[in-house]
mmCIF file of C-alpha atoms in Angstrom:
data_model
loop_
_atom_site.group_PDB
_atom_site.id
_atom_site.type_symbol
_atom_site.label_atom_id
_atom_site.label_comp_id
_atom_site.label_asym_id
_atom_site.label_seq_id
_atom_site.Cartn_x
_atom_site.Cartn_y
_atom_site.Cartn_z
ATOM 1 C CA MET A 157 -12.445 -6.974 -15.421
ATOM 2 C CA LEU A 158 -15.498 -8.780 -16.716
ATOM 3 C CA LEU A 159 -17.749 -7.088 -14.186
ATOM 4 C CA LEU A 160 -16.329 -3.682 -15.099
ATOM 5 C CA ARG A 161 -17.008 -4.384 -18.777
ATOM 6 C CA MET A 162 -20.589 -5.343 -17.979
ATOM 7 C CA VAL A 163 -21.154 -2.196 -15.913
ATOM 8 C CA ASP A 164 -19.617 -0.149 -18.718
ATOM 9 C CA MET A 165 -22.012 -1.681 -21.245
ATOM 10 C CA VAL A 166 -25.045 -1.022 -19.028
ATOM 11 C CA VAL A 167 -24.026 2.562 -18.267
ATOM 12 C CA ALA A 168 -23.262 3.317 -21.918
ATOM 13 C CA GLU A 169 -26.810 2.406 -22.991
ATOM 14 C CA PRO A 170 -28.802 5.574 -23.782
ATOM 15 C CA SER A 171 -31.830 4.165 -21.953
ATOM 16 C CA SER A 172 -29.802 3.183 -18.886
ATOM 17 C CA PRO A 173 -31.258 4.306 -15.529
ATOM 18 C CA ALA A 174 -27.826 5.681 -14.630
ATOM 19 C CA THR A 175 -27.821 8.055 -17.611
ATOM 20 C CA ALA A 176 -31.512 8.831 -17.982
ATOM 21 C CA ASP A 177 -32.928 12.356 -17.782
ATOM 22 C CA HIS A 178 -32.701 12.443 -13.987
ATOM 23 C CA GLY A 179 -28.897 12.183 -14.131
ATOM 24 C CA PRO A 180 -26.459 9.608 -12.790
ATOM 25 C CA ASP A 181 -26.798 7.874 -9.475
ATOM 26 C CA ALA A 182 -24.441 9.843 -7.224
ATOM 27 C CA ALA A 183 -23.794 6.748 -5.106
ATOM 28 C CA LEU A 184 -22.496 4.891 -8.174
ATOM 29 C CA VAL A 185 -20.139 7.742 -9.072
ATOM 30 C CA GLU A 186 -18.910 7.941 -5.478
ATOM 31 C CA PHE A 187 -18.427 4.158 -5.380
ATOM 32 C CA PHE A 188 -16.191 4.187 -8.464
ATOM 33 C CA CYS A 189 -14.280 7.217 -7.137
ATOM 34 C CA THR A 190 -13.638 5.392 -3.856
ATOM 35 C CA GLU A 191 -12.598 2.171 -5.600
ATOM 36 C CA PHE A 192 -10.242 3.986 -7.981
ATOM 37 C CA THR A 193 -8.656 5.807 -5.050
ATOM 38 C CA ALA A 194 -8.252 2.547 -3.103
ATOM 39 C CA LEU A 195 -6.697 0.834 -6.131
ATOM 40 C CA HIS A 196 -4.034 3.520 -6.430
ATOM 41 C CA ALA A 197 -3.502 4.412 -2.769
ATOM 42 C CA PRO A 198 -0.084 3.645 -1.342
ATOM 43 C CA PRO A 199 0.034 0.691 1.073
ATOM 44 C CA MET A 200 -0.728 1.497 4.699
ATOM 45 C CA THR A 201 2.276 -0.374 6.105
ATOM 46 C CA SER A 202 5.818 0.805 5.598
ATOM 47 C CA GLU A 203 7.302 -2.648 6.197
ATOM 48 C CA PRO A 204 7.638 -4.843 3.116
ATOM 49 C CA ASP A 205 6.177 -8.318 3.509
ATOM 50 C CA GLU A 206 8.679 -10.682 1.911
ATOM 51 C CA ASP A 207 6.273 -13.631 1.936
ATOM 52 C CA ALA A 208 3.611 -11.677 0.043
ATOM 53 C CA ALA A 209 5.927 -10.453 -2.726
ATOM 54 C CA PRO A 210 4.556 -11.659 -6.075
ATOM 55 C CA SER A 211 6.676 -13.316 -8.723
ATOM 56 C CA SER A 212 7.889 -11.146 -11.587
ATOM 57 C CA ASP A 213 5.411 -12.789 -13.997
ATOM 58 C CA ARG A 214 2.505 -12.215 -11.640
ATOM 59 C CA GLN A 215 3.597 -8.601 -11.043
ATOM 60 C CA ALA A 216 3.829 -7.935 -14.801
ATOM 61 C CA MET A 217 0.345 -9.370 -15.302
ATOM 62 C CA TRP A 218 -1.040 -7.241 -12.454
ATOM 63 C CA ASP A 219 0.566 -4.086 -13.868
ATOM 64 C CA VAL A 220 -1.341 -4.534 -17.140
ATOM 65 C CA MET A 221 -4.580 -5.489 -15.363
ATOM 66 C CA GLU A 222 -4.293 -2.460 -13.074
ATOM 67 C CA ILE A 223 -4.034 -0.127 -16.052
ATOM 68 C CA GLU A 224 -6.877 -1.823 -17.916
ATOM 69 C CA SER A 225 -9.199 -1.817 -14.903
ATOM 70 C CA SER A 226 -8.351 1.827 -14.206
ATOM 71 C CA LYS A 227 -9.108 2.783 -17.807
ATOM 72 C CA ARG A 228 -12.415 0.915 -17.634
ATOM 73 C CA MET A 229 -13.331 2.680 -14.367
ATOM 74 C CA LEU A 230 -12.454 6.026 -15.922
ATOM 75 C CA HIS A 231 -14.596 5.241 -18.957
ATOM 76 C CA ILE A 232 -17.539 4.395 -16.683
ATOM 77 C CA LEU A 233 -16.982 7.556 -14.632
ATOM 78 C CA GLY A 234 -16.717 9.619 -17.813
ATOM 79 C CA THR A 235 -20.133 8.380 -18.879
ATOM 80 C CA LEU A 236 -21.696 8.816 -15.444
ATOM 81 C CA THR A 237 -20.312 12.314 -14.909
ATOM 82 C CA SER A 238 -21.395 13.595 -18.317
ATOM 83 C CA THR A 239 -24.645 14.737 -16.694
ATOM 84 C CA PRO A 240 -24.567 16.927 -13.573
ATOM 85 C CA ALA A 241 -25.028 15.321 -10.168
ATOM 86 C CA THR A 242 -24.522 16.399 -6.572
ATOM 87 C CA LEU A 243 -21.546 14.472 -5.218
ATOM 88 C CA ASP A 244 -20.089 14.105 -1.736
ATOM 89 C CA ASP A 245 -16.803 16.032 -1.606
ATOM 90 C CA ALA A 246 -15.383 13.650 1.008
ATOM 91 C CA LYS A 247 -15.456 10.833 -1.562
ATOM 92 C CA VAL A 248 -14.694 12.829 -4.703
ATOM 93 C CA LEU A 249 -11.784 15.039 -3.630
ATOM 94 C CA PRO A 250 -9.388 12.174 -2.717
ATOM 95 C CA PHE A 251 -10.213 10.675 -6.118
ATOM 96 C CA ILE A 252 -9.130 13.902 -7.853
ATOM 97 C CA ALA A 253 -5.701 13.749 -6.207
ATOM 98 C CA ALA A 254 -5.320 10.028 -7.015
ATOM 99 C CA LEU A 255 -6.310 10.547 -10.648
ATOM 100 C CA VAL A 256 -3.951 13.492 -11.087
ATOM 101 C CA GLY A 257 -1.155 11.346 -9.628
ATOM 102 C CA GLN A 258 -1.920 8.547 -12.078
ATOM 103 C CA LEU A 259 -2.078 10.956 -15.015
ATOM 104 C CA ARG A 260 1.270 12.386 -13.943
ATOM 105 C CA ARG A 261 2.679 8.840 -13.817
ATOM 106 C CA PHE A 262 1.525 7.964 -17.333
ATOM 107 C CA THR A 263 2.289 11.342 -18.893
ATOM 108 C CA THR A 264 5.988 10.828 -18.231
ATOM 109 C CA THR A 265 6.038 7.273 -19.596
ATOM 110 C CA HIS A 266 3.714 7.715 -22.547
ATOM 111 C CA THR A 267 5.252 10.008 -25.164
ATOM 112 C CA ARG A 268 2.995 9.308 -28.140
ATOM 113 C CA GLU A 269 0.316 11.652 -29.354
ATOM 114 C CA THR A 270 -3.177 10.766 -28.162
ATOM 115 C CA ASN A 271 -4.560 10.401 -31.667
ATOM 116 C CA ALA A 272 -1.503 8.797 -33.264
ATOM 117 C CA ALA A 273 -2.407 5.116 -32.760
ATOM 118 C CA ALA A 274 -3.373 4.452 -36.367
ATOM 119 C CA LEU A 275 -0.578 6.591 -37.806
ATOM 120 C CA SER A 276 2.352 5.075 -35.952
ATOM 121 C CA SER A 277 4.125 1.807 -36.597
ATOM 122 C CA GLU A 278 4.956 1.508 -32.884
ATOM 123 C CA PRO A 279 2.953 -1.105 -31.001
ATOM 124 C CA VAL A 280 0.213 0.384 -28.832
ATOM 125 C CA ASP A 281 1.075 0.069 -25.159
ATOM 126 C CA GLU A 282 -1.433 -0.621 -22.410
ATOM 127 C CA ALA A 283 -1.406 3.007 -21.207
ATOM 128 C CA PHE A 284 -2.744 4.301 -24.517
ATOM 129 C CA GLY A 285 -6.048 6.105 -23.922
ATOM 130 C CA TYR A 286 -5.524 6.516 -20.176
ATOM 131 C CA ARG A 287 -4.921 10.251 -20.346
ATOM 132 C CA SER A 288 -7.939 10.989 -22.534
ATOM 133 C CA ALA A 289 -10.214 8.995 -20.215
ATOM 134 C CA GLY A 290 -8.811 10.795 -17.174
ATOM 135 C CA VAL A 291 -9.126 14.236 -18.749
ATOM 136 C CA ARG A 292 -12.759 13.498 -19.636
ATOM 137 C CA VAL A 293 -13.580 12.610 -16.025
ATOM 138 C CA LEU A 294 -11.713 15.594 -14.575
ATOM 139 C CA GLY A 295 -13.393 17.973 -17.009
ATOM 140 C CA ASN A 296 -16.849 16.580 -16.291
ATOM 141 C CA MET A 297 -16.345 16.707 -12.529
ATOM 142 C CA ALA A 298 -14.820 20.196 -12.520
ATOM 143 C CA HIS A 299 -17.668 21.642 -14.572
ATOM 144 C CA ARG A 300 -19.774 23.763 -12.185
ATOM 145 C CA SER A 301 -18.041 22.369 -9.079
ATOM 146 C CA THR A 302 -15.834 24.909 -7.355
ATOM 147 C CA SER A 303 -14.609 22.372 -4.785
ATOM 148 C CA VAL A 304 -13.294 20.079 -7.541
ATOM 149 C CA GLN A 305 -11.751 23.075 -9.328
ATOM 150 C CA GLU A 306 -9.951 24.062 -6.119
ATOM 151 C CA ALA A 307 -8.762 20.476 -5.597
ATOM 152 C CA LEU A 308 -7.400 20.418 -9.155
ATOM 153 C CA ARG A 309 -5.496 23.638 -8.536
ATOM 154 C CA ALA A 310 -4.165 22.407 -5.181
ATOM 155 C CA CYS A 311 -2.754 19.118 -6.473
ATOM 156 C CA GLY A 312 -1.306 20.505 -9.714
ATOM 157 C CA GLY A 313 -4.006 19.072 -11.945
ATOM 158 C CA LEU A 314 -4.177 22.093 -14.229
ATOM 159 C CA GLU A 315 -0.649 21.416 -15.480
ATOM 160 C CA ILE A 316 -1.599 17.836 -16.314
ATOM 161 C CA LEU A 317 -4.764 18.905 -18.112
ATOM 162 C CA LEU A 318 -3.187 21.681 -20.141
ATOM 163 C CA ASN A 319 0.190 20.141 -21.014
ATOM 164 C CA ARG A 320 0.516 17.546 -23.709
#
């Protein structure tokens, strides 16, 4: 988490090499796409490993950390993709499907309005802001990229983007 925060701070700087006039480093965008996809990919084995099952406390802590690290990655990707870059479809397209799946997961569990944090007396949950970060990345990546637009259509991403 600390490393992600540091990368986020460096990328957010206006004078950062990653966001300078020449555009983002495509390898950095592809790296974060690959890592996000790996974080949310289903396990490769179908057999549960009883010895590796975490305690309920550890699982609860990981659930929050997973959401926070995903939001931080999406924030970094949102900054990096705000300027056009040529990206490798083999690394980006699986990310689109993984992100749409995560947005679908949090859309059903998160019923509050995106901008209602200050207006509501409900406590803010850890998923707050996830959808807006994901929509920013999807919008930036789909802009002028027909392959990403097709991937969004194929995995049902338009519904997620357009529905509240």
